[in-house]
Amino acid sequence: MQRDAAQQELDLEDGMTHAGRRHRDTRNSPLTAGALATALLLLAGPAACTSAPDGKITQLDVQPLDQVDTGRAADADAVPLTDLLNADADELRFDVVPLDADLADSGPVCEPGTGCFLDPCTANDQCLSGWCVEHLGDGVCTMTCLEECPAGWECQPYGGSGQDLMFACVSLFTNLCKPCTAAADCISPGGIQDACVSYPGGSAFCGGACGPDVECPEGFTCAEVVSVSGVPLTQCVPASGECECSAKSVALGLATDCSVTNELGTCTGKRVCTADGLSPCDAPEPAGETCNGIDDDCDGQVDEPLDLDGVPISLCNDDNPCTKDVCGGPQGCSNPPLDGTECQDGNLCTTADHCQDGLCVGIPMACDDDNPCTDDSCGQAGKCVHEPNADKCYDGNPCTVADQCQDSACVGVPVDCDCQEDSDCIKLEDGDLCNGILVCDLDKFPHVCAVKPGTAVECPPPAGDFPFCLQTQCQPETGSCLTLPAHEGFACDDGNACTLGDACQEGTCAGKKPANCADDNPCTDDSCLAPAGCQHTPNSAPCSDGDACTLNDICNGGACAGGPDANCDDANPCTDDGCHPLSGCTHAANSDPCDDANACTTGDACQGGVCLAGKAVGCDDQNLCTDDTCDPKSGCIHAMNSAPCDDGSVCTLNDKCEKGSCVGSAPFVCEDSNPCTDDQCHPKKGCLFVPNSKPCDDANACTVGDTCDAGLCKSKSMLDCDDLNPWR
């Protein structure tokens, strides 16, 4: 079961009280499980500390123990790895091949920069020892060892064939000052767990175990610190109090966590290693939450409601009960109407309040008590008020006249005398032509003057488009009906969907304000067409489809259609270019082969998004008559020189370089003054005197037919000097 980081660091703190345990002599001794793991990792060849094809150090590419290849062929005598881990210590002895001490002590002094101990490196072949290892977060050359290593280094086994081991110095401070976010970032190749230490300013770097037996490297001090998990422990930290970014950390773009905190919250981000040190924290400043599709206060929630004394309040609250408060994320707020929903219009004199076109409207309270002697209205308390009036009325008693309201009641004047005919009632007329003509009602006794049926004016209901806002009223002076405004200010319906807040006004129903037809859709032109209402006509305006991977989006059919794909090519062969719909173009670093524009390197490869130079090009043309150099732009240059040389022929003298070739001058003269030899010079053998068979002169006048033979002039016969004269 995997333990959490805090538990690992508690175990680490317990281990620090015995820091000296990290020094061990593994030569010819039983390997513990940890030492065996280290040995197996190094014996695994390239996985221990090798140069990959792209030239990068692969020291940290540690294989799981159950996958390590010991380099031996599987046979009947091979011990399985599981048996090794479970075997007794006495059974696990390896044959150690010690280095030649005389050779180690008698070598020349190493010139820095040529692969010496602690020289910077990125690949094994850059080091005289053949091993490039991690130290203080960078690659450096190590050296082989017998027993002892410099302070801060440990002599540990590394790969040989079969069970034979060799030893090299391995740093105890592999990751010291390497940017980290958790303890898992600080595991060394040998499996040693260092802590991820918190530093002021919101950064964190790997520490290094220290104690009475393990001193910190120069420039570092052993101090009580706190890990990023809050565990106190003892680690090596810079005496200056600040870790610098190593070249490798910069090249790999390593980063550490950081945060920005204020009263609104805490936002997290990264600080990346650059050539100028750690970059500023890229965490945003916590801000109050707004409807924008972003976690403004960095609490892990996006566009969450406000909390008002435990009651959630929408970010889009418009304080209108007749609209729905909707947060659309990146699109912002919208408040569509909630027609038909119950509400309170704040008017106590209305009932059945409900939402209509985004407004709260009610029906006027019915306060008519059917008493003509009261003026009916709704009071401030929302209760009907019936104020007495002094209007003329009819008390329903034919024996009274001049009826008039008094104290909310209709009171008439009793008739003391009877009438005999209609004319007797003229004197009782009140001049009101609306309440009918008085005639003598002979059907009652005593006869009384009464209104003749059919003579009282009854005004018809008001006509027009908005009868609710009108009333008909008879004029006493003329007896004619007039149409007058009524229900002034009460809600009504003007039949036009393009107006809101309709109310009676001077006898007609009028809207107070135009309807809000905005549908928050940039791809429609919003308008209102009476009486139908809001119209949303599709347009072809520029828009945003919410996909950062499309450009020049255009409205089509009322919706935003994505345009051409964004061109995410950053012209960098060391990044794999892509696009994320939310964030846009992405440029992930790759490890492809590349060209660093330097013709003097080969095997260039991408790392951390940049093209790193490979090995130097070999420009030696094996010609002593050229000076070999390399121009970063054009490559190898073989400039001809005039240096002394040897053209390989013993037949020439004063050899020197001319036009890129070794040319000899003043050819050697092979002359033996012997006409019976052909003189010549052989480039390898020198002067040769080859006998010939040419005619010659042996300087003896007494011979004839002289011919060369075996390098000598020989005659064939003697000259016959006999003149046949016996006397001489």
XYZ file of C-alpha atoms in Angstrom:
728
model
C 0.000 0.000 0.000
C 1.398 3.404 -0.973
C 1.956 5.775 1.955
C 1.161 9.458 1.743
C 3.898 12.105 1.465
C 3.649 13.192 5.105
C 4.167 9.598 6.368
C 7.132 9.189 4.024
C 8.694 12.348 5.425
C 8.066 11.178 9.020
C 9.953 8.016 8.116
C 12.615 10.229 6.531
C 12.965 12.268 9.746
C 13.423 9.047 11.718
C 16.129 8.057 9.226
C 17.945 11.368 9.639
C 18.873 10.504 13.230
C 21.060 7.849 11.676
C 22.309 9.849 8.701
C 25.605 8.060 8.862
C 23.906 4.931 7.574
C 24.146 6.402 4.109
C 27.928 5.754 4.210
C 28.593 2.097 3.642
C 31.452 0.000 2.207
C 29.776 -2.380 -0.197
C 32.957 -4.047 -1.414
C 33.024 -7.818 -0.732
C 30.214 -7.454 1.790
C 26.698 -8.884 1.784
C 24.395 -6.457 -0.014
C 21.368 -5.306 1.935
C 18.065 -4.968 0.093
C 18.714 -1.228 -0.451
C 22.306 -1.752 -1.582
C 21.229 -4.654 -3.765
C 18.616 -2.400 -5.358
C 21.269 0.237 -6.051
C 23.666 -2.343 -7.447
C 20.996 -3.886 -9.639
C 19.959 -0.481 -10.924
C 23.540 0.338 -11.870
C 24.172 -3.149 -13.230
C 21.175 -2.663 -15.488
C 23.482 -0.734 -17.830
C 21.852 2.219 -19.582
C 19.161 2.546 -16.903
C 21.768 3.440 -14.261
C 23.532 6.427 -15.798
C 23.782 6.356 -19.552
C 23.458 8.644 -22.508
C 20.299 8.143 -24.507
C 20.378 8.433 -28.331
C 19.386 12.062 -27.989
C 22.357 12.784 -25.692
C 20.295 13.326 -22.495
C 21.236 11.925 -19.118
C 18.931 9.084 -18.223
C 20.183 8.553 -14.691
C 16.702 9.082 -13.245
C 15.126 6.437 -15.495
C 15.116 3.844 -12.680
C 13.468 0.516 -13.434
C 11.319 -1.316 -10.854
C 13.282 -4.096 -9.161
C 11.093 -6.766 -10.697
C 12.040 -5.478 -14.172
C 15.824 -5.017 -13.784
C 17.995 -7.092 -16.169
C 21.130 -8.230 -14.355
C 22.915 -8.713 -17.683
C 23.231 -12.505 -17.242
C 21.585 -15.067 -19.450
C 18.900 -17.072 -17.688
C 20.286 -20.512 -16.900
C 19.884 -23.253 -14.371
C 22.440 -21.661 -12.037
C 20.910 -18.151 -12.121
C 19.310 -16.954 -8.876
C 15.829 -15.407 -9.390
C 15.488 -11.818 -8.206
C 12.797 -12.756 -5.698
C 15.206 -15.352 -4.212
C 17.921 -12.692 -3.999
C 15.680 -10.342 -2.062
C 14.612 -13.121 0.329
C 18.065 -14.753 0.750
C 20.264 -14.510 3.819
C 22.970 -11.846 3.797
C 25.774 -14.442 3.769
C 24.383 -15.872 0.535
C 24.549 -12.554 -1.317
C 28.253 -11.940 -1.861
C 29.517 -10.576 -5.187
C 33.001 -10.915 -6.635
C 34.425 -7.386 -6.650
C 36.939 -6.348 -9.304
C 39.102 -3.626 -7.647
C 40.464 -0.903 -9.861
C 44.210 -0.790 -10.539
C 45.428 1.376 -7.663
C 48.720 2.128 -9.406
C 46.840 3.273 -12.495
C 44.474 5.388 -10.407
C 47.355 7.098 -8.598
C 49.767 7.511 -11.491
C 47.528 9.222 -14.060
C 48.141 12.786 -15.204
C 46.420 15.753 -13.554
C 43.019 16.240 -15.215
C 42.494 19.566 -16.946
C 39.083 21.027 -15.958
C 36.525 20.936 -18.732
C 37.854 17.711 -20.242
C 35.564 15.298 -18.377
C 37.187 15.570 -14.938
C 35.441 14.929 -11.645
C 32.631 17.543 -11.135
C 32.904 18.820 -14.739
C 29.389 19.560 -16.122
C 28.032 16.877 -18.451
C 24.898 15.698 -20.201
C 26.068 12.275 -21.402
C 28.394 9.497 -20.202
C 30.819 9.858 -23.101
C 31.665 13.389 -21.947
C 33.361 12.028 -18.810
C 36.786 10.403 -18.474
C 35.288 7.906 -16.014
C 32.543 7.048 -18.507
C 29.841 8.063 -15.988
C 27.742 11.249 -15.900
C 25.723 11.417 -12.653
C 23.331 13.790 -10.860
C 24.731 16.236 -8.275
C 22.962 19.293 -6.812
C 20.311 19.003 -9.519
C 22.800 19.067 -12.439
C 24.755 16.493 -14.432
C 28.441 16.214 -13.458
C 31.238 13.747 -14.221
C 32.081 11.313 -11.417
C 35.179 9.218 -10.835
C 35.892 5.598 -10.018
C 36.847 4.678 -6.472
C 38.292 1.964 -4.264
C 37.052 2.896 -0.811
C 36.908 6.617 -0.234
C 35.184 9.461 -2.076
C 35.178 13.219 -1.430
C 32.863 14.525 1.279
C 29.249 14.328 0.171
C 29.971 11.379 -2.147
C 29.756 7.645 -1.537
C 31.633 4.776 -3.170
C 28.966 2.511 -4.617
C 29.012 -0.424 -7.071
C 28.238 0.108 -10.719
C 27.840 -2.168 -13.705
C 30.158 -4.952 -14.729
C 29.419 -8.239 -16.480
C 27.779 -11.088 -14.606
C 28.375 -10.716 -10.861
C 31.598 -8.672 -11.168
C 31.196 -5.139 -9.816
C 33.176 -1.912 -10.111
C 32.871 1.189 -7.945
C 32.196 4.865 -8.619
C 31.558 7.915 -6.461
C 27.813 8.673 -6.216
C 26.557 12.008 -4.844
C 24.649 11.985 -1.565
C 23.038 15.244 -2.667
C 21.601 14.320 -6.051
C 18.557 16.582 -5.912
C 19.714 19.336 -3.535
C 18.120 22.665 -4.594
C 16.055 20.972 -7.330
C 12.583 22.621 -7.592
C 9.860 20.334 -6.197
C 6.204 20.192 -5.249
C 6.184 17.002 -3.169
C 8.587 14.539 -1.536
C 8.222 12.224 -4.542
C 10.163 14.783 -6.615
C 13.208 14.337 -4.346
C 13.919 10.610 -4.664
C 17.550 10.009 -5.691
C 18.548 7.278 -8.211
C 19.628 5.012 -5.358
C 16.206 5.289 -3.759
C 17.235 7.752 -1.016
C 14.248 9.930 -0.056
C 15.092 13.579 0.579
C 12.521 16.135 1.657
C 10.752 18.814 -0.364
C 11.495 21.877 1.808
C 9.346 25.011 1.968
C 11.186 28.315 1.403
C 10.024 31.889 2.017
C 8.183 33.463 -0.883
C 6.091 30.404 -1.683
C 8.787 28.230 -3.307
C 9.999 24.711 -2.511
C 13.261 22.897 -3.264
C 14.669 19.455 -2.493
C 16.830 19.286 0.606
C 19.505 16.772 1.487
C 19.794 14.529 4.510
C 22.433 15.649 7.004
C 23.562 14.843 10.508
C 26.597 14.155 12.673
C 28.057 11.772 10.086
C 26.917 13.532 6.920
C 28.096 17.094 6.308
C 26.423 19.414 3.842
C 28.241 20.520 0.665
C 30.134 23.807 0.600
C 27.742 26.747 0.661
C 25.062 24.720 2.501
C 24.239 24.305 6.170
C 22.404 21.623 8.154
C 19.268 23.234 9.577
C 15.886 22.436 11.105
C 13.299 23.015 8.358
C 9.661 22.214 7.578
C 8.646 20.178 4.528
C 5.807 21.110 2.198
C 3.723 18.526 4.094
C 4.342 20.382 7.376
C 6.783 17.832 8.823
C 9.775 19.291 10.760
C 13.098 17.640 9.907
C 16.845 18.279 9.443
C 18.061 18.992 5.901
C 20.862 20.739 4.010
C 19.784 24.217 2.885
C 21.760 27.071 1.231
C 23.656 29.201 3.729
C 22.420 32.213 1.740
C 18.851 31.136 2.466
C 17.969 30.923 -1.217
C 18.291 28.130 -3.818
C 19.464 29.046 -7.306
C 18.037 27.330 -10.380
C 20.542 24.914 -11.894
C 21.213 24.884 -15.634
C 19.413 21.561 -15.921
C 16.402 22.846 -13.971
C 16.253 25.791 -16.386
C 16.600 23.561 -19.455
C 13.857 21.203 -18.212
C 11.613 24.075 -17.145
C 11.228 22.631 -13.615
C 8.773 24.480 -11.397
C 7.599 24.738 -7.802
C 4.143 25.503 -6.421
C 3.223 28.992 -5.203
C 0.113 30.872 -4.112
C -1.391 34.351 -3.821
C -3.613 34.994 -0.783
C -5.849 37.866 0.263
C -9.059 38.234 2.230
C -11.014 36.653 -0.646
C -9.090 33.377 -0.847
C -5.934 31.656 -2.045
C -5.039 30.997 -5.703
C -2.269 28.557 -6.617
C 0.202 28.705 -9.486
C 3.750 27.862 -10.515
C 7.192 29.459 -10.318
C 9.361 28.190 -13.172
C 13.155 27.999 -13.240
C 14.599 30.472 -15.775
C 18.060 31.807 -16.514
C 17.205 34.755 -14.236
C 16.026 32.521 -11.365
C 12.511 31.548 -10.347
C 9.838 33.359 -12.326
C 7.203 35.375 -10.456
C 4.244 33.352 -9.206
C 1.702 33.033 -12.030
C -1.240 32.524 -9.668
C -4.062 35.051 -10.230
C -5.110 37.517 -7.531
C -8.210 36.142 -5.713
C -11.232 38.275 -6.580
C -14.900 38.405 -5.722
C -16.947 35.800 -7.585
C -18.765 37.136 -10.661
C -20.756 35.378 -13.359
C -18.047 34.728 -15.945
C -17.351 30.979 -15.993
C -14.157 31.474 -13.917
C -13.308 30.464 -10.345
C -12.463 34.062 -9.347
C -11.827 33.357 -5.639
C -10.057 30.002 -6.309
C -12.235 28.003 -3.877
C -12.723 25.164 -6.366
C -16.202 26.359 -7.364
C -17.158 28.284 -10.493
C -19.834 31.021 -10.355
C -21.133 29.777 -6.981
C -23.948 31.873 -5.345
C -23.172 34.493 -2.726
C -23.801 33.523 0.894
C -25.942 36.056 2.763
C -26.329 34.868 6.354
C -26.521 31.268 5.179
C -28.894 32.039 2.307
C -27.492 31.510 -1.217
C -27.948 34.592 -3.423
C -27.509 34.345 -7.193
C -24.641 36.322 -8.727
C -27.229 37.595 -11.228
C -29.841 38.734 -8.687
C -31.739 41.754 -10.108
C -34.088 42.049 -7.083
C -37.052 41.376 -9.381
C -39.285 38.465 -8.278
C -40.723 38.302 -11.799
C -37.475 37.327 -13.511
C -35.371 34.191 -13.271
C -31.766 34.952 -12.326
C -29.561 32.812 -14.584
C -25.753 32.700 -14.650
C -24.542 31.528 -18.049
C -20.860 31.272 -17.202
C -18.747 32.967 -19.905
C -21.940 34.406 -21.422
C -22.699 36.314 -18.192
C -26.073 36.988 -16.548
C -29.562 36.805 -18.018
C -32.936 37.505 -16.372
C -35.794 36.003 -18.429
C -39.364 36.809 -17.246
C -41.298 34.363 -15.023
C -44.835 35.072 -16.285
C -47.668 33.634 -14.180
C -45.637 33.337 -10.997
C -47.214 34.687 -7.789
C -45.639 37.876 -6.466
C -46.240 40.967 -4.325
C -46.590 44.268 -6.198
C -46.336 46.298 -2.959
C -49.863 47.685 -3.444
C -52.240 46.620 -0.656
C -55.178 47.601 -2.820
C -54.640 44.870 -5.382
C -55.238 41.134 -5.211
C -54.110 38.067 -7.143
C -50.718 39.660 -7.774
C -48.840 37.777 -10.508
C -45.908 38.234 -12.854
C -46.654 39.522 -16.330
C -43.940 40.482 -18.855
C -41.361 40.597 -16.075
C -43.495 42.909 -13.874
C -45.637 42.218 -10.812
C -49.251 43.320 -11.477
C -52.471 42.888 -9.459
C -56.250 43.231 -9.885
C -57.784 46.300 -8.165
C -59.651 45.397 -4.973
C -63.506 45.492 -5.353
C -64.734 48.043 -2.773
C -68.202 48.883 -4.238
C -70.743 48.481 -1.398
C -73.719 49.232 -3.718
C -74.533 52.277 -1.593
C -74.900 55.442 -3.676
C -74.400 57.495 -0.554
C -70.812 56.426 -0.014
C -67.691 57.095 -2.056
C -65.886 53.764 -2.170
C -62.073 53.467 -2.306
C -59.159 51.383 -1.007
C -57.225 52.916 1.874
C -53.533 52.840 2.647
C -53.948 49.834 4.920
C -55.363 47.833 2.035
C -58.899 47.939 3.389
C -61.970 49.368 1.723
C -63.074 52.835 2.864
C -66.647 54.040 2.391
C -66.798 57.809 2.886
C -70.343 59.351 3.229
C -71.347 61.797 0.479
C -74.143 64.296 -0.103
C -75.156 63.121 -3.535
C -78.709 63.048 -4.764
C -80.323 59.664 -4.493
C -83.574 57.766 -4.498
C -84.752 56.338 -1.249
C -87.317 54.005 -2.892
C -90.204 55.759 -1.122
C -92.728 57.293 -3.517
C -93.969 59.522 -0.735
C -90.743 61.446 -0.519
C -89.110 63.862 -2.826
C -85.762 65.609 -3.127
C -83.962 62.513 -1.891
C -80.391 63.288 -0.837
C -77.634 61.376 0.890
C -77.109 62.125 4.545
C -74.781 60.126 6.802
C -74.436 57.364 4.208
C -78.213 57.026 3.856
C -80.653 58.292 1.241
C -83.194 60.612 2.895
C -86.254 62.065 1.141
C -88.654 64.901 2.003
C -92.104 63.565 2.824
C -94.940 64.774 0.581
C -97.701 66.369 2.580
C -100.192 66.808 -0.277
C -101.397 64.481 -2.884
C -101.186 65.181 -6.562
C -104.055 64.917 -8.916
C -102.310 65.118 -12.173
C -98.849 65.108 -13.585
C -98.634 68.859 -13.689
C -98.962 68.904 -9.948
C -95.501 67.276 -9.810
C -93.696 69.916 -11.823
C -92.988 71.913 -8.713
C -91.121 68.934 -7.298
C -88.733 68.572 -10.237
C -85.083 68.977 -9.131
C -83.771 70.064 -12.522
C -81.845 66.805 -12.951
C -82.657 65.484 -16.395
C -81.012 62.158 -15.646
C -83.235 60.845 -12.896
C -86.487 60.857 -14.904
C -89.715 62.906 -15.119
C -92.075 63.112 -12.160
C -95.655 62.122 -12.827
C -98.536 61.575 -10.519
C -98.776 57.921 -9.657
C -102.459 57.368 -9.457
C -101.942 53.704 -8.567
C -100.898 54.626 -5.063
C -102.874 56.207 -2.363
C -102.403 58.913 -1.436
C -101.304 59.829 -4.897
C -97.727 60.762 -5.021
C -95.403 62.156 -7.624
C -93.088 59.418 -8.888
C -90.585 58.981 -11.655
C -92.261 57.856 -14.780
C -90.869 54.485 -15.804
C -88.560 54.694 -18.779
C -87.788 58.358 -18.322
C -84.664 57.918 -16.131
C -81.574 57.928 -18.311
C -79.616 54.642 -18.321
C -76.220 55.133 -19.942
C -74.944 52.183 -22.033
C -71.649 50.478 -21.125
C -68.587 52.302 -22.474
C -67.514 51.300 -25.944
C -64.003 51.195 -27.420
C -60.892 49.053 -27.261
C -60.367 49.498 -23.539
C -63.779 49.664 -21.791
C -62.126 48.885 -18.450
C -60.460 52.292 -18.584
C -63.781 54.113 -19.308
C -67.121 54.827 -17.647
C -70.418 56.335 -18.966
C -72.107 59.016 -16.880
C -75.331 60.967 -17.353
C -75.085 64.757 -17.192
C -77.897 66.188 -14.992
C -78.012 69.453 -16.943
C -78.596 67.853 -20.337
C -79.675 64.324 -19.622
C -77.079 63.053 -22.100
C -74.483 60.341 -21.467
C -70.793 61.155 -21.571
C -67.884 58.683 -21.679
C -65.221 59.582 -19.089
C -61.865 58.031 -18.001
C -61.992 55.444 -15.216
C -59.622 53.246 -13.177
C -56.766 55.646 -13.757
C -53.407 53.900 -13.087
C -54.888 50.421 -12.787
C -53.262 47.566 -14.720
C -54.763 46.660 -18.064
C -53.772 45.023 -21.354
C -53.241 47.222 -24.392
C -53.106 44.162 -26.679
C -49.567 45.033 -27.742
C -46.899 42.485 -26.748
C -44.250 45.136 -27.370
C -45.142 47.159 -24.260
C -44.845 46.442 -20.546
C -46.513 47.905 -17.452
C -49.817 48.618 -19.247
C -52.141 50.833 -17.157
C -55.273 52.934 -17.632
C -54.338 56.450 -18.618
C -56.866 59.117 -19.640
C -59.386 56.567 -20.801
C -57.050 54.323 -22.740
C -54.707 51.452 -21.898
C -51.110 52.514 -22.472
C -47.812 50.682 -22.003
C -45.283 52.329 -19.716
C -42.133 50.974 -21.361
C -41.135 48.856 -24.349
C -40.709 45.133 -23.933
C -37.145 43.836 -23.461
C -36.594 41.547 -26.432
C -32.909 40.932 -25.821
C -32.318 37.159 -25.969
C -28.584 37.541 -25.209
C -27.861 35.773 -28.500
C -25.354 37.704 -30.616
C -26.547 35.762 -33.661
C -30.050 37.276 -33.703
C -31.247 40.836 -34.317
C -33.830 41.456 -31.602
C -36.867 43.636 -32.292
C -40.531 43.865 -31.391
C -43.376 43.707 -33.908
C -46.801 44.774 -32.648
C -48.973 43.097 -31.731
C -47.117 39.772 -32.027
C -44.242 40.759 -29.767
C -40.519 40.013 -29.745
C -38.841 38.930 -32.977
C -35.380 37.292 -33.116
C -34.101 37.413 -36.688
C -30.929 35.393 -37.425
C -27.965 37.479 -38.615
C -24.477 36.851 -39.965
C -22.545 38.932 -37.448
C -19.088 37.964 -36.115
C -19.329 35.953 -32.900
C -17.507 33.537 -30.609
C -18.475 29.872 -30.512
C -16.612 29.388 -27.212
C -13.994 27.247 -28.932
C -10.555 28.861 -28.773
C -9.461 26.586 -31.620
C -11.574 28.331 -34.274
C -11.139 31.803 -35.758
C -13.417 34.328 -37.463
C -16.602 32.660 -36.143
C -19.754 33.832 -37.973
C -23.422 33.620 -37.007
C -25.426 31.198 -39.135
C -29.081 30.296 -38.655
C -29.223 32.002 -35.266
C -26.223 30.117 -33.889
C -22.514 30.847 -33.790
C -20.645 28.642 -36.251
C -16.925 28.054 -35.812
C -14.648 29.496 -38.480
C -11.344 28.154 -39.787
C -9.118 26.279 -37.362
C -6.566 28.370 -35.485
C -3.003 28.138 -36.777
C -1.109 26.843 -33.751
C 2.177 26.268 -35.558
C 4.830 28.046 -33.472
C 7.545 27.122 -36.011
C 9.360 25.309 -33.212
C 10.282 21.716 -34.148
C 10.744 20.967 -30.444
C 7.060 21.373 -29.597
C 4.039 19.308 -30.601
C 1.463 21.921 -31.486
C -2.194 21.334 -30.649
C -5.270 23.226 -29.566
C -7.551 22.986 -26.503
C -11.098 24.344 -26.931
C -10.870 26.328 -23.691
C -7.280 27.538 -23.546
C -6.403 27.640 -27.261
C -3.083 26.697 -28.799
C -0.839 24.310 -26.877
C 2.836 23.673 -27.475
C 3.977 20.530 -25.642
C 7.709 19.958 -25.565
C 8.915 16.832 -27.411
C 12.167 14.932 -27.729
C 12.348 14.774 -31.532
C 15.590 15.083 -33.512
C 16.201 18.681 -34.549
C 18.744 21.091 -36.036
C 20.342 23.652 -33.720
C 21.511 25.655 -36.785
C 25.110 24.808 -35.895
C 26.777 22.765 -38.644
C 29.461 21.804 -36.126
C 27.154 19.536 -34.086
C 25.355 16.326 -34.940
C 22.640 14.281 -33.265
C 20.846 17.445 -32.045
C 17.672 16.656 -30.071
C 14.790 18.557 -28.526
C 14.621 18.935 -24.765
C 12.365 21.210 -22.717
C 11.036 22.840 -25.892
C 14.446 23.894 -27.183
C 16.920 22.254 -29.565
C 20.004 21.154 -27.647
C 23.291 20.602 -29.427
C 24.488 17.048 -29.925
C 28.037 15.805 -30.306
C 30.705 17.827 -32.098
C 31.175 16.945 -35.771
C 34.498 15.219 -36.536
C 36.299 17.443 -39.061
C 39.667 15.615 -39.100
C 40.291 14.611 -42.763
C 43.537 12.821 -41.805
C 45.419 15.214 -44.138
C 48.405 16.965 -42.586
C 48.305 19.527 -45.400
C 44.984 20.988 -44.252
C 44.093 22.895 -41.087
C 40.757 21.394 -39.973
C 38.224 23.701 -38.307
C 34.447 23.982 -38.124
C 32.276 26.980 -39.018
C 28.840 26.913 -37.278
C 27.237 28.085 -40.520
C 29.047 26.107 -43.229
C 30.465 23.143 -41.284
C 33.888 21.565 -41.666
C 36.625 23.702 -43.271
C 39.873 22.162 -44.543
C 42.183 25.115 -45.179
C 45.342 24.220 -47.142
C 48.654 24.952 -45.403
C 52.362 24.911 -46.288
C 53.581 22.870 -43.362
C 56.562 20.473 -43.642
C 55.432 16.961 -44.417
C 56.493 13.572 -45.676
C 55.233 12.525 -49.096
C 56.205 8.916 -48.322
C 58.941 8.843 -50.957
C 62.674 8.583 -50.135
C 63.358 9.958 -53.581
C 62.401 13.534 -52.718
C 63.818 16.142 -50.405
C 62.386 19.182 -48.554
C 58.781 17.852 -48.663
C 56.119 20.433 -47.842
C 52.386 20.949 -48.281
C 51.164 22.568 -51.485
C 47.488 22.936 -52.484
C 46.418 20.375 -49.908
C 48.959 17.711 -50.936
C 52.446 16.810 -49.712
C 54.903 17.592 -52.523
C 58.630 16.728 -52.526
C 61.237 18.944 -54.224
C 64.884 18.504 -55.325
C 64.552 14.844 -56.392
C 67.435 12.713 -55.212
C 69.892 11.878 -58.090
C 70.880 8.215 -58.256
C 74.043 8.197 -60.448
C 76.709 5.472 -60.156
C 78.597 6.499 -63.376
C 78.227 2.930 -64.609
C 76.893 2.678 -68.161
C 75.956 -0.915 -67.435
C 73.306 -0.034 -64.913
C 70.012 1.770 -65.316
C 69.883 4.237 -62.420
C 66.484 4.924 -60.771
C 64.949 5.856 -57.425
C 62.212 3.718 -55.827
C 59.858 5.721 -53.489
C 60.149 3.111 -50.764
C 63.564 1.456 -51.415
C 65.595 4.410 -52.598
C 68.311 4.235 -55.346
C 68.282 1.126 -57.487
C 71.071 0.254 -60.031
C 69.578 -2.316 -62.357
C 72.120 -4.096 -64.654
C 71.458 -3.731 -68.384
C 72.786 -5.318 -71.587
C 73.623 -2.197 -73.489
C 76.726 -1.847 -75.697
C 79.630 -0.370 -73.821
C 83.315 0.400 -73.968
C 85.642 -1.475 -71.690
C 88.405 1.079 -72.461
C 90.507 -1.683 -73.985
C 91.273 -1.049 -77.642
C 92.213 -4.650 -78.023
C 88.688 -5.959 -77.490
C 85.667 -5.846 -79.672
C 81.903 -6.441 -79.171
C 81.893 -4.946 -75.682
C 78.494 -5.487 -73.980
C 77.163 -4.877 -70.485
C 76.639 -7.975 -68.439
C 75.767 -8.152 -64.757
C 76.674 -4.512 -64.399
C 80.083 -4.877 -66.022
C 81.338 -4.036 -69.491
C 82.616 -7.260 -71.025
C 84.177 -7.903 -74.436
C 83.210 -10.780 -76.658
C 86.601 -11.268 -78.314
C 90.078 -9.851 -78.685
C 90.977 -7.706 -81.661
C 92.960 -9.685 -84.338
C 96.136 -7.607 -84.856
C 97.969 -10.173 -87.196
C 98.920 -8.380 -90.447
C 100.288 -11.633 -91.835
C 103.714 -10.087 -92.093
C 106.206 -12.429 -90.613
C 108.865 -9.817 -90.724
C 107.201 -7.704 -88.136
